[in-house]
Short mmCIF file of C-alpha atoms in Angstrom, two decimals:
data_model
loop_
_atom_site.label_atom_id
_atom_site.label_comp_id
_atom_site.label_asym_id
_atom_site.label_seq_id
_atom_site.Cartn_x
_atom_site.Cartn_y
_atom_site.Cartn_z
CA MET E 1 -33.03 57.69 -8.22
CA PRO E 2 -30.37 57.66 -5.74
CA PRO E 3 -31.36 54.38 -3.98
CA LEU E 4 -31.75 52.68 -7.56
CA VAL E 5 -28.01 53.59 -8.29
CA ALA E 6 -26.89 52.53 -5.07
CA LEU E 7 -28.42 49.07 -5.46
CA ALA E 8 -27.01 48.71 -9.05
CA GLY E 9 -23.72 49.52 -7.60
CA ALA E 10 -24.03 46.86 -4.74
CA LEU E 11 -25.21 44.22 -7.33
CA GLY E 12 -22.37 45.20 -9.57
CA SER E 13 -19.87 45.05 -7.18
CA ALA E 14 -21.17 41.47 -5.89
CA ALA E 15 -21.00 40.27 -9.24
CA LEU E 16 -17.38 41.46 -9.66
CA VAL E 17 -16.45 39.83 -6.20
CA ARG E 18 -18.01 36.41 -7.29
CA TRP E 19 -16.17 36.52 -10.65
CA ALA E 20 -12.83 37.47 -9.15
CA TYR E 21 -13.52 34.65 -6.50
CA ARG E 22 -14.24 32.20 -9.17
CA THR E 23 -11.22 32.95 -11.37
CA ALA E 24 -8.67 32.94 -8.45
CA LYS E 25 -10.37 29.40 -7.72
CA ARG E 26 -9.94 28.14 -11.11
CA ILE E 27 -6.44 29.33 -11.43
CA ASN E 28 -5.53 27.77 -8.07
CA HIS E 29 -6.99 24.62 -9.53
CA GLU E 30 -5.14 24.64 -12.50
CA LEU E 31 -1.79 25.49 -10.69
CA GLU E 32 -2.28 22.66 -8.36
CA GLU E 33 -2.93 19.99 -11.24
CA ALA E 34 0.30 21.37 -12.72
CA ARG E 35 2.34 20.89 -9.46
CA GLN E 36 0.93 17.40 -8.90
CA ALA E 37 1.84 16.61 -12.54
CA ARG E 38 5.41 17.74 -12.03
CA VAL E 39 5.83 15.66 -8.79
CA ALA E 40 4.45 12.51 -10.54
CA GLU E 41 6.78 12.95 -13.47
CA ARG E 42 9.85 13.64 -11.16
CA SER E 43 9.21 10.65 -8.86
CA GLY E 44 8.72 8.05 -11.56
CA THR E 45 11.96 9.04 -13.69
CA THR E 46 14.52 9.02 -10.83
CA GLU E 47 14.56 5.39 -9.65
CA VAL E 48 17.39 4.66 -7.37
CA PRO E 49 19.11 1.46 -8.67
CA THR E 50 19.47 -1.25 -5.87
CA LEU E 51 23.37 -2.21 -5.51
CA ARG E 52 24.11 -5.84 -5.17
CA ARG E 53 27.45 -7.50 -4.21
CA ASP E 54 29.57 -8.96 -7.07
CA PRO E 55 30.69 -12.10 -5.51
CA VAL E 56 34.09 -12.27 -7.54
CA THR E 57 35.29 -8.65 -6.59
CA GLY E 58 33.30 -7.92 -3.55
CA ALA E 59 32.24 -4.41 -5.04
CA TYR E 60 28.59 -3.26 -4.96
CA ARG E 61 27.22 -2.57 -8.58
CA PRO E 62 23.93 -1.67 -9.60
CA GLY E 63 21.75 -4.66 -10.29
#
């Protein structure tokens, strides 16, 4: 009977490690997608306008 208990414990612990690994991998994947979405959102909204020189006043203005 003790070898059967040891085998059941080993199988149970292997299943637990596998579940924890898959869960950690899934969570990291979701976090990476969220990071990439945030970076893409940030880069699209903060466009720096080019400056052009006004021939009359000589000042540089967005254009």
